[in-house]
mmCIF file of C-alpha atoms in Angstrom:
data_model
loop_
_atom_site.group_PDB
_atom_site.id
_atom_site.type_symbol
_atom_site.label_atom_id
_atom_site.label_comp_id
_atom_site.label_asym_id
_atom_site.label_seq_id
_atom_site.Cartn_x
_atom_site.Cartn_y
_atom_site.Cartn_z
ATOM 1 C CA MET A 27 52.037 -66.539 6.013
ATOM 2 C CA ARG A 28 49.303 -66.189 8.474
ATOM 3 C CA ILE A 29 51.615 -65.002 11.170
ATOM 4 C CA GLY A 30 53.205 -62.380 8.872
ATOM 5 C CA LYS A 31 49.787 -61.183 7.988
ATOM 6 C CA TRP A 32 48.772 -60.659 11.512
ATOM 7 C CA SER A 33 52.034 -58.929 12.264
ATOM 8 C CA THR A 34 51.547 -56.348 9.501
ATOM 9 C CA GLY A 35 47.990 -55.620 10.639
ATOM 10 C CA GLY A 36 48.940 -55.104 14.180
ATOM 11 C CA GLY A 37 51.516 -52.508 13.198
ATOM 12 C CA SER A 38 48.987 -50.529 11.105
ATOM 13 C CA THR A 39 46.659 -50.467 14.076
ATOM 14 C CA ARG A 40 49.221 -49.181 16.539
ATOM 15 C CA SER A 41 50.212 -46.463 13.959
ATOM 16 C CA ALA A 42 46.607 -45.538 13.546
ATOM 17 C CA ASP A 43 46.126 -45.271 17.290
ATOM 18 C CA ARG A 44 49.162 -43.025 17.606
ATOM 19 C CA SER A 45 47.768 -40.777 14.912
ATOM 20 C CA GLU A 46 44.367 -40.514 16.579
ATOM 21 C CA THR A 47 45.926 -39.815 20.025
ATOM 22 C CA SER A 48 48.011 -37.079 18.494
ATOM 23 C CA SER A 49 45.138 -35.535 16.629
ATOM 24 C CA SER A 50 42.928 -35.536 19.793
ATOM 25 C CA GLY A 51 45.835 -34.042 21.763
ATOM 26 C CA THR A 52 46.171 -31.244 19.179
ATOM 27 C CA THR A 53 42.426 -30.539 19.246
ATOM 28 C CA ARG A 54 42.579 -30.308 22.997
ATOM 29 C CA SER A 55 45.453 -27.974 23.034
ATOM 30 C CA LEU A 56 43.593 -25.651 20.599
ATOM 31 C CA VAL A 57 40.474 -25.515 22.608
ATOM 32 C CA ALA A 58 41.863 -23.480 25.469
ATOM 33 C CA PRO A 59 43.309 -20.600 23.359
ATOM 34 C CA VAL A 60 40.030 -20.395 21.313
ATOM 35 C CA LEU A 61 38.004 -20.154 24.432
ATOM 36 C CA ILE A 62 40.327 -17.576 25.928
ATOM 37 C CA GLY A 63 40.110 -15.615 22.768
ATOM 38 C CA LEU A 64 36.366 -15.761 22.691
ATOM 39 C CA LEU A 65 36.201 -14.648 26.180
ATOM 40 C CA LEU A 66 38.494 -11.688 25.614
ATOM 41 C CA ILE A 67 36.271 -10.654 22.613
ATOM 42 C CA TYR A 68 33.177 -10.954 24.784
ATOM 43 C CA LEU A 69 34.721 -8.757 27.523
ATOM 44 C CA LEU A 70 35.824 -6.161 24.988
ATOM 45 C CA VAL A 71 32.401 -6.010 23.511
ATOM 46 C CA CYS A 72 30.952 -5.552 26.973
ATOM 47 C CA VAL A 73 33.299 -2.815 27.701
ATOM 48 C CA VAL A 74 32.420 -0.902 24.512
ATOM 49 C CA VAL A 75 28.692 -1.449 24.968
ATOM 50 C CA GLY A 76 28.940 -0.486 28.703
ATOM 51 C CA TRP A 77 30.617 2.724 27.709
ATOM 52 C CA TYR A 78 28.012 3.479 25.221
ATOM 53 C CA TRP A 79 25.229 2.662 27.661
ATOM 54 C CA SER A 80 26.764 4.953 30.225
ATOM 55 C CA ARG A 81 26.539 8.059 28.165
ATOM 56 C CA GLU A 82 24.139 10.658 29.630
ATOM 57 C CA PRO A 83 21.393 12.064 27.407
ATOM 58 C CA ASP A 84 21.861 15.704 26.221
ATOM 59 C CA LEU A 85 19.887 18.608 27.402
ATOM 60 C CA GLN A 86 17.683 19.026 24.444
ATOM 61 C CA PRO A 87 14.746 21.393 24.503
ATOM 62 C CA ILE A 88 11.324 19.764 24.849
ATOM 63 C CA SER A 89 8.243 20.853 23.044
ATOM 64 C CA SER A 90 4.578 19.930 23.118
ATOM 65 C CA ALA A 91 5.163 18.302 19.584
ATOM 66 C CA ARG A 92 2.182 20.029 18.215
ATOM 67 C CA ASP A 93 2.047 22.417 15.237
ATOM 68 C CA SER A 94 3.446 25.858 15.888
ATOM 69 C CA GLN A 95 0.022 27.557 15.349
ATOM 70 C CA THR A 96 -1.696 25.685 18.102
ATOM 71 C CA VAL A 97 -1.827 27.661 21.287
ATOM 72 C CA PRO A 98 -0.510 25.507 24.145
ATOM 73 C CA VAL A 99 -2.726 24.934 27.019
ATOM 74 C CA SER A 100 -1.638 25.560 30.617
ATOM 75 C CA GLY A 101 0.328 22.498 32.004
ATOM 76 C CA GLU A 102 0.803 20.954 28.563
ATOM 77 C CA LEU A 103 4.573 21.320 28.569
ATOM 78 C CA THR A 104 4.904 20.120 32.155
ATOM 79 C CA ALA A 105 3.011 16.936 31.389
ATOM 80 C CA VAL A 106 4.878 16.452 28.244
ATOM 81 C CA THR A 107 8.187 16.979 30.034
ATOM 82 C CA VAL A 108 7.356 14.355 32.688
ATOM 83 C CA ALA A 109 6.543 11.830 29.896
ATOM 84 C CA HIS A 110 9.670 12.693 28.128
ATOM 85 C CA LEU A 111 11.811 12.126 31.164
ATOM 86 C CA MET A 112 10.202 8.692 31.749
ATOM 87 C CA SER A 113 10.427 7.796 28.224
ATOM 88 C CA THR A 114 14.149 8.714 28.140
ATOM 89 C CA LEU A 115 14.721 6.354 31.117
ATOM 90 C CA LEU A 116 13.018 3.459 29.234
ATOM 91 C CA ASN A 117 14.297 4.013 25.684
ATOM 92 C CA LYS A 118 17.803 5.580 26.018
ATOM 93 C CA PRO A 119 20.704 3.333 24.781
ATOM 94 C CA GLY A 120 20.640 0.184 26.883
ATOM 95 C CA GLY A 121 17.078 0.949 28.113
ATOM 96 C CA PHE A 122 16.480 1.050 31.989
ATOM 97 C CA ILE A 123 19.695 -0.405 33.365
ATOM 98 C CA THR A 124 19.174 -0.382 37.103
ATOM 99 C CA ASN A 125 17.444 -3.878 37.147
ATOM 100 C CA ASP A 126 19.671 -5.678 34.674
ATOM 101 C CA VAL A 127 20.851 -9.209 35.748
ATOM 102 C CA ALA A 128 23.394 -9.764 32.899
ATOM 103 C CA PRO A 129 26.377 -7.995 31.597
ATOM 104 C CA PRO A 130 27.155 -5.401 30.691
ATOM 105 C CA GLY A 131 24.262 -3.756 32.585
ATOM 106 C CA LEU A 132 25.033 -5.824 35.620
ATOM 107 C CA TRP A 133 28.510 -4.286 35.741
ATOM 108 C CA LEU A 134 27.524 -0.636 35.308
ATOM 109 C CA ASP A 135 27.369 1.466 38.480
ATOM 110 C CA ASN A 136 27.101 5.033 37.586
ATOM 111 C CA MET A 137 24.083 4.997 35.147
ATOM 112 C CA PRO A 138 21.809 3.205 37.621
ATOM 113 C CA HIS A 139 22.361 6.088 40.110
ATOM 114 C CA TRP A 140 21.833 8.637 37.341
ATOM 115 C CA GLU A 141 18.592 6.909 36.496
ATOM 116 C CA PHE A 142 17.458 6.890 40.164
ATOM 117 C CA GLY A 143 18.148 10.781 40.403
ATOM 118 C CA VAL A 144 15.831 11.295 37.350
ATOM 119 C CA LEU A 145 13.303 8.918 38.727
ATOM 120 C CA VAL A 146 13.028 10.844 42.070
ATOM 121 C CA GLN A 147 12.176 14.034 40.192
ATOM 122 C CA VAL A 148 9.707 12.349 38.009
ATOM 123 C CA ARG A 149 7.938 10.931 41.101
ATOM 124 C CA ASP A 150 7.955 14.248 42.866
ATOM 125 C CA MET A 151 6.495 16.027 40.006
ATOM 126 C CA THR A 152 3.874 13.474 39.295
ATOM 127 C CA ARG A 153 2.801 13.597 43.002
ATOM 128 C CA ALA A 154 2.527 17.329 42.861
ATOM 129 C CA MET A 155 0.411 17.158 39.745
ATOM 130 C CA ARG A 156 -1.950 14.535 41.267
ATOM 131 C CA ARG A 157 -2.088 16.308 44.657
ATOM 132 C CA ASP A 158 -2.284 19.979 43.792
ATOM 133 C CA MET A 159 -1.773 21.071 40.077
ATOM 134 C CA ALA A 160 -4.651 18.952 38.543
ATOM 135 C CA ARG A 161 -7.209 19.943 41.420
ATOM 136 C CA SER A 162 -8.861 23.217 41.864
ATOM 137 C CA GLN A 163 -9.072 22.741 45.744
ATOM 138 C CA SER A 164 -8.412 20.255 48.369
ATOM 139 C CA GLN A 165 -11.939 18.812 48.227
ATOM 140 C CA SER A 166 -11.741 18.265 44.401
ATOM 141 C CA ALA A 167 -11.625 14.698 42.895
ATOM 142 C CA GLU A 168 -8.110 13.788 41.673
ATOM 143 C CA ASP A 169 -7.535 13.121 38.035
ATOM 144 C CA LEU A 170 -7.847 9.376 37.443
ATOM 145 C CA ASP A 171 -4.872 9.176 34.854
ATOM 146 C CA LEU A 172 -2.514 10.891 37.287
ATOM 147 C CA ALA A 173 -3.894 8.638 40.125
ATOM 148 C CA LYS A 174 -2.900 5.672 38.027
ATOM 149 C CA ALA A 175 0.567 7.090 36.882
ATOM 150 C CA GLU A 176 1.885 8.171 40.295
ATOM 151 C CA PRO A 177 1.851 4.830 42.071
ATOM 152 C CA LEU A 178 3.229 3.082 39.022
ATOM 153 C CA PHE A 179 6.184 5.411 38.972
ATOM 154 C CA HIS A 180 6.850 4.615 42.607
ATOM 155 C CA PHE A 181 7.131 0.898 41.693
ATOM 156 C CA ASP A 182 10.445 -0.838 42.804
ATOM 157 C CA ASN A 183 13.138 0.273 40.462
ATOM 158 C CA ASP A 184 15.134 -3.037 40.822
ATOM 159 C CA SER A 185 12.581 -5.521 39.843
ATOM 160 C CA TRP A 186 13.687 -7.849 37.041
ATOM 161 C CA ALA A 187 10.503 -9.765 36.485
ATOM 162 C CA PHE A 188 6.984 -10.609 37.795
ATOM 163 C CA PRO A 189 6.455 -7.796 37.056
ATOM 164 C CA ALA A 190 9.485 -6.131 35.469
ATOM 165 C CA THR A 191 10.085 -2.465 36.417
ATOM 166 C CA GLU A 192 10.027 -1.452 32.719
ATOM 167 C CA SER A 193 6.449 -2.801 32.187
ATOM 168 C CA GLU A 194 5.128 -0.852 35.278
ATOM 169 C CA TYR A 195 6.825 2.320 34.316
ATOM 170 C CA GLN A 196 5.541 2.016 30.666
ATOM 171 C CA SER A 197 2.064 1.632 32.099
ATOM 172 C CA GLY A 198 2.531 4.717 34.042
ATOM 173 C CA LEU A 199 3.927 6.494 31.074
ATOM 174 C CA ASN A 200 0.865 5.528 29.005
ATOM 175 C CA ALA A 201 -1.464 7.027 31.838
ATOM 176 C CA MET A 202 0.665 10.188 31.774
ATOM 177 C CA GLU A 203 0.447 10.492 27.947
ATOM 178 C CA LYS A 204 -3.347 9.934 28.181
ATOM 179 C CA TYR A 205 -3.642 12.729 30.667
ATOM 180 C CA THR A 206 -1.607 14.896 28.304
ATOM 181 C CA ARG A 207 -3.903 14.258 25.371
ATOM 182 C CA ARG A 208 -6.885 14.978 27.479
ATOM 183 C CA LEU A 209 -5.339 18.158 28.642
ATOM 184 C CA GLN A 210 -4.755 19.257 25.063
ATOM 185 C CA ALA A 211 -8.347 18.330 24.235
ATOM 186 C CA GLY A 212 -9.769 20.376 27.095
ATOM 187 C CA ASP A 213 -10.946 17.240 29.048
ATOM 188 C CA ALA A 214 -8.379 17.509 31.913
ATOM 189 C CA ASP A 215 -7.367 20.287 34.328
ATOM 190 C CA PHE A 216 -4.172 22.036 35.281
ATOM 191 C CA TYR A 217 -4.122 24.954 37.678
ATOM 192 C CA ALA A 218 -1.039 27.042 37.303
ATOM 193 C CA ARG A 219 -1.397 28.822 40.799
ATOM 194 C CA ALA A 220 1.315 30.247 43.003
ATOM 195 C CA ASP A 221 0.469 27.954 45.942
ATOM 196 C CA ASN A 222 0.707 24.800 43.641
ATOM 197 C CA LEU A 223 4.144 25.819 42.254
ATOM 198 C CA ALA A 224 5.323 26.842 45.775
ATOM 199 C CA SER A 225 4.487 23.378 47.203
ATOM 200 C CA TRP A 226 6.405 21.667 44.430
ATOM 201 C CA VAL A 227 9.301 24.063 44.914
ATOM 202 C CA GLY A 228 9.430 23.135 48.615
ATOM 203 C CA ASP A 229 9.853 19.407 47.607
ATOM 204 C CA VAL A 230 12.699 20.399 45.338
ATOM 205 C CA ASN A 231 14.169 22.439 47.989
ATOM 206 C CA THR A 232 14.159 19.347 50.355
ATOM 207 C CA ARG A 233 15.741 17.084 47.747
ATOM 208 C CA LEU A 234 18.593 19.415 46.799
ATOM 209 C CA GLY A 235 19.358 20.035 50.427
ATOM 210 C CA SER A 236 19.716 16.537 51.122
ATOM 211 C CA LEU A 237 21.896 15.817 48.029
ATOM 212 C CA SER A 238 24.054 18.781 48.887
ATOM 213 C CA GLN A 239 24.665 17.440 52.319
ATOM 214 C CA ARG A 240 25.548 13.942 51.008
ATOM 215 C CA LEU A 241 27.974 15.465 48.482
ATOM 216 C CA SER A 242 29.768 17.598 51.133
ATOM 217 C CA ALA A 243 30.075 14.694 53.369
ATOM 218 C CA SER A 244 32.677 13.238 50.950
ATOM 219 C CA VAL A 245 35.183 14.950 53.256
ATOM 220 C CA ASP A 246 35.346 14.522 57.018
ATOM 221 C CA GLN A 247 34.944 17.994 58.529
ATOM 222 C CA GLY A 248 33.323 17.019 61.840
ATOM 223 C CA ALA A 249 30.308 19.162 61.116
ATOM 224 C CA ILE A 250 27.213 19.130 63.288
ATOM 225 C CA THR A 251 23.939 18.787 61.319
ATOM 226 C CA ASP A 252 21.332 18.736 63.995
ATOM 227 C CA GLY A 253 22.997 20.235 67.058
ATOM 228 C CA SER A 254 23.985 16.997 68.602
ATOM 229 C CA ARG A 255 25.206 14.404 66.104
ATOM 230 C CA PRO A 256 28.242 14.775 63.882
ATOM 231 C CA ARG A 257 27.682 14.319 60.233
ATOM 232 C CA GLU A 258 28.794 10.973 58.908
ATOM 233 C CA LYS A 259 31.366 10.775 56.144
ATOM 234 C CA THR A 260 30.217 9.333 52.980
ATOM 235 C CA PRO A 261 32.021 6.016 52.419
ATOM 236 C CA TRP A 262 34.589 6.237 49.575
ATOM 237 C CA THR A 263 32.718 3.328 47.763
ATOM 238 C CA GLU A 264 29.457 5.505 47.584
ATOM 239 C CA ILE A 265 31.067 8.876 46.576
ATOM 240 C CA ASP A 266 30.580 8.285 42.781
ATOM 241 C CA ASP A 267 26.944 6.902 43.394
ATOM 242 C CA THR A 268 25.912 10.106 45.199
ATOM 243 C CA PHE A 269 27.641 12.158 42.457
ATOM 244 C CA PHE A 270 25.778 10.548 39.552
ATOM 245 C CA GLU A 271 22.464 10.585 41.429
ATOM 246 C CA ALA A 272 22.876 14.318 41.946
ATOM 247 C CA ARG A 273 23.729 14.779 38.280
ATOM 248 C CA GLY A 274 20.730 12.768 37.109
ATOM 249 C CA SER A 275 18.527 14.802 39.574
ATOM 250 C CA ALA A 276 19.814 18.113 38.174
ATOM 251 C CA TRP A 277 19.441 16.980 34.559
ATOM 252 C CA ALA A 278 15.723 16.186 35.216
ATOM 253 C CA LEU A 279 15.225 19.458 37.234
ATOM 254 C CA ILE A 280 16.437 21.719 34.351
ATOM 255 C CA HIS A 281 13.778 20.192 31.989
ATOM 256 C CA LEU A 282 11.113 20.462 34.542
ATOM 257 C CA LEU A 283 11.940 24.138 35.472
ATOM 258 C CA ARG A 284 12.054 25.061 31.785
ATOM 259 C CA ALA A 285 8.474 23.682 31.547
ATOM 260 C CA ILE A 286 7.416 25.503 34.628
ATOM 261 C CA GLU A 287 8.665 28.748 33.203
ATOM 262 C CA VAL A 288 6.335 28.416 30.303
ATOM 263 C CA ASP A 289 3.200 26.937 32.177
ATOM 264 C CA PHE A 290 3.526 29.288 35.043
ATOM 265 C CA ALA A 291 4.707 32.258 33.160
ATOM 266 C CA GLU A 292 1.808 34.523 34.361
ATOM 267 C CA VAL A 293 2.398 33.707 38.093
ATOM 268 C CA ILE A 294 6.181 33.918 37.838
ATOM 269 C CA GLY A 295 5.760 37.353 36.166
ATOM 270 C CA ARG A 296 3.362 38.590 38.574
ATOM 271 C CA LYS A 297 5.581 37.643 41.518
ATOM 272 C CA ASN A 298 8.722 39.110 39.825
ATOM 273 C CA ALA A 299 10.338 35.640 40.153
ATOM 274 C CA GLN A 300 12.011 35.404 36.769
ATOM 275 C CA ALA A 301 15.472 36.259 38.035
ATOM 276 C CA SER A 302 15.319 33.604 40.760
ATOM 277 C CA LEU A 303 14.169 30.851 38.294
ATOM 278 C CA HIS A 304 16.744 31.830 35.801
ATOM 279 C CA GLN A 305 19.449 31.653 38.533
ATOM 280 C CA ILE A 306 18.300 28.208 39.480
ATOM 281 C CA ILE A 307 18.378 26.834 35.981
ATOM 282 C CA ARG A 308 21.863 28.420 35.379
ATOM 283 C CA GLU A 309 23.391 26.813 38.398
ATOM 284 C CA LEU A 310 21.807 23.381 37.570
ATOM 285 C CA GLU A 311 23.134 23.583 33.925
ATOM 286 C CA ALA A 312 26.580 23.937 35.384
ATOM 287 C CA THR A 313 26.292 20.588 36.905
ATOM 288 C CA GLN A 314 25.976 19.072 33.390
ATOM 289 C CA GLU A 315 29.435 20.211 32.182
ATOM 290 C CA PRO A 316 31.322 17.241 30.642
ATOM 291 C CA LEU A 317 33.178 15.188 33.106
ATOM 292 C CA TRP A 318 36.704 14.689 31.820
ATOM 293 C CA SER A 319 38.121 12.433 34.555
ATOM 294 C CA PRO A 320 37.453 8.602 34.175
ATOM 295 C CA ILE A 321 36.759 8.508 37.999
ATOM 296 C CA ILE A 322 35.112 10.804 40.562
ATOM 297 C CA LEU A 323 38.051 12.361 42.463
ATOM 298 C CA ASN A 324 37.889 13.144 46.150
ATOM 299 C CA GLY A 325 40.815 15.412 46.780
ATOM 300 C CA GLY A 326 40.809 17.393 50.095
ATOM 301 C CA GLY A 327 41.546 20.963 50.928
ATOM 302 C CA TYR A 328 43.756 22.723 48.330
ATOM 303 C CA GLY A 329 45.559 19.662 47.243
ATOM 304 C CA MET A 330 46.675 18.626 43.706
ATOM 305 C CA LEU A 331 43.403 16.556 43.085
ATOM 306 C CA ALA A 332 40.067 18.005 42.594
ATOM 307 C CA ASN A 333 37.042 17.019 44.608
ATOM 308 C CA HIS A 334 34.165 16.597 42.125
ATOM 309 C CA SER A 335 31.534 15.943 45.009
ATOM 310 C CA LEU A 336 32.245 19.499 46.557
ATOM 311 C CA VAL A 337 32.040 21.138 43.072
ATOM 312 C CA MET A 338 28.665 19.464 42.558
ATOM 313 C CA ALA A 339 27.595 20.398 46.042
ATOM 314 C CA ASN A 340 28.489 24.083 45.528
ATOM 315 C CA TYR A 341 26.230 24.335 42.352
ATOM 316 C CA LEU A 342 23.337 22.575 44.043
ATOM 317 C CA SER A 343 23.687 24.769 47.261
ATOM 318 C CA ARG A 344 23.512 27.949 45.054
ATOM 319 C CA ALA A 345 20.494 26.526 43.208
ATOM 320 C CA ASN A 346 18.934 25.687 46.447
ATOM 321 C CA ALA A 347 19.413 29.131 47.912
ATOM 322 C CA ALA A 348 17.702 30.507 44.799
ATOM 323 C CA LEU A 349 14.962 28.062 45.264
ATOM 324 C CA ILE A 350 14.340 29.472 48.774
ATOM 325 C CA ASP A 351 14.092 32.966 47.353
ATOM 326 C CA LEU A 352 11.691 31.665 44.633
ATOM 327 C CA ARG A 353 9.475 30.068 47.118
ATOM 328 C CA GLN A 354 9.287 33.135 49.300
ATOM 329 C CA LEU A 355 8.243 35.227 46.379
ATOM 330 C CA LEU A 356 5.507 32.794 45.420
ATOM 331 C CA GLU A 357 4.174 32.688 48.978
ATOM 332 C CA GLN A 358 4.060 36.506 49.262
ATOM 333 C CA GLY A 359 0.588 37.983 48.872
#
């Protein structure tokens, strides 16, 4: 009886072991498909979010955000526009992406270069305001808020922490907004003179000339740029980078030139420079047309494929030519 009892118990144990082994094997076989499914869902979410974050902001008109019956002060719209551009970089979908260290921001390539194009124009205008527009003469003291904002906007755009780029730019934005409030209250200065505007136009002229050259270098024409050294062709891996940097720079310039048209209206009218200014804005607006191709094409000559870089370079070159005319008008007595 004892032997039979033990025999029955052993069979039950072996049956239970086989059942547990089968169950654990089934569990392990289900883990891999589940993990793969979750990974695919994660990648799909990253693609959708990345597409949304890569959408460029629209060209919406900027106002001083005060009631319509308040007379704007000179320089108010320019200061508001600079603050708006920086606020857009920090608060657009996805925020500031250039310094992201995790997907999907880490995988995005075009938007960081667009952000850099905008950032360069913000830096140039803030420097011009600090150096010239907010000072009556070269011996005048500089505005303290602009003196704080300008170096903060020049902080490394790729710092993730200690400190983060966003925190430094936000501090600069706060200083610019404080200057704007003081300007509206009559406690800050802005001198809308022809020489101040001509100096900034010269900076813009240099920036657009460089961008136009880099865009044109998407094709190898063996051109000579300085009389001795051939122009280097832009590597194919950098063609889209240059394109989106130019697109962001043009987007920011359109807003700034619209503000200049208001704040320097008297000077522009006195110099008969309205036509040149409007020509610049029209050419830059053409750079913001929707891009229907999923990639930046680099066709050559009169082939079947377009060359988006050369199209962009054409608009920037035409805007640059009008900028030269504008500067000459401003510098005339």
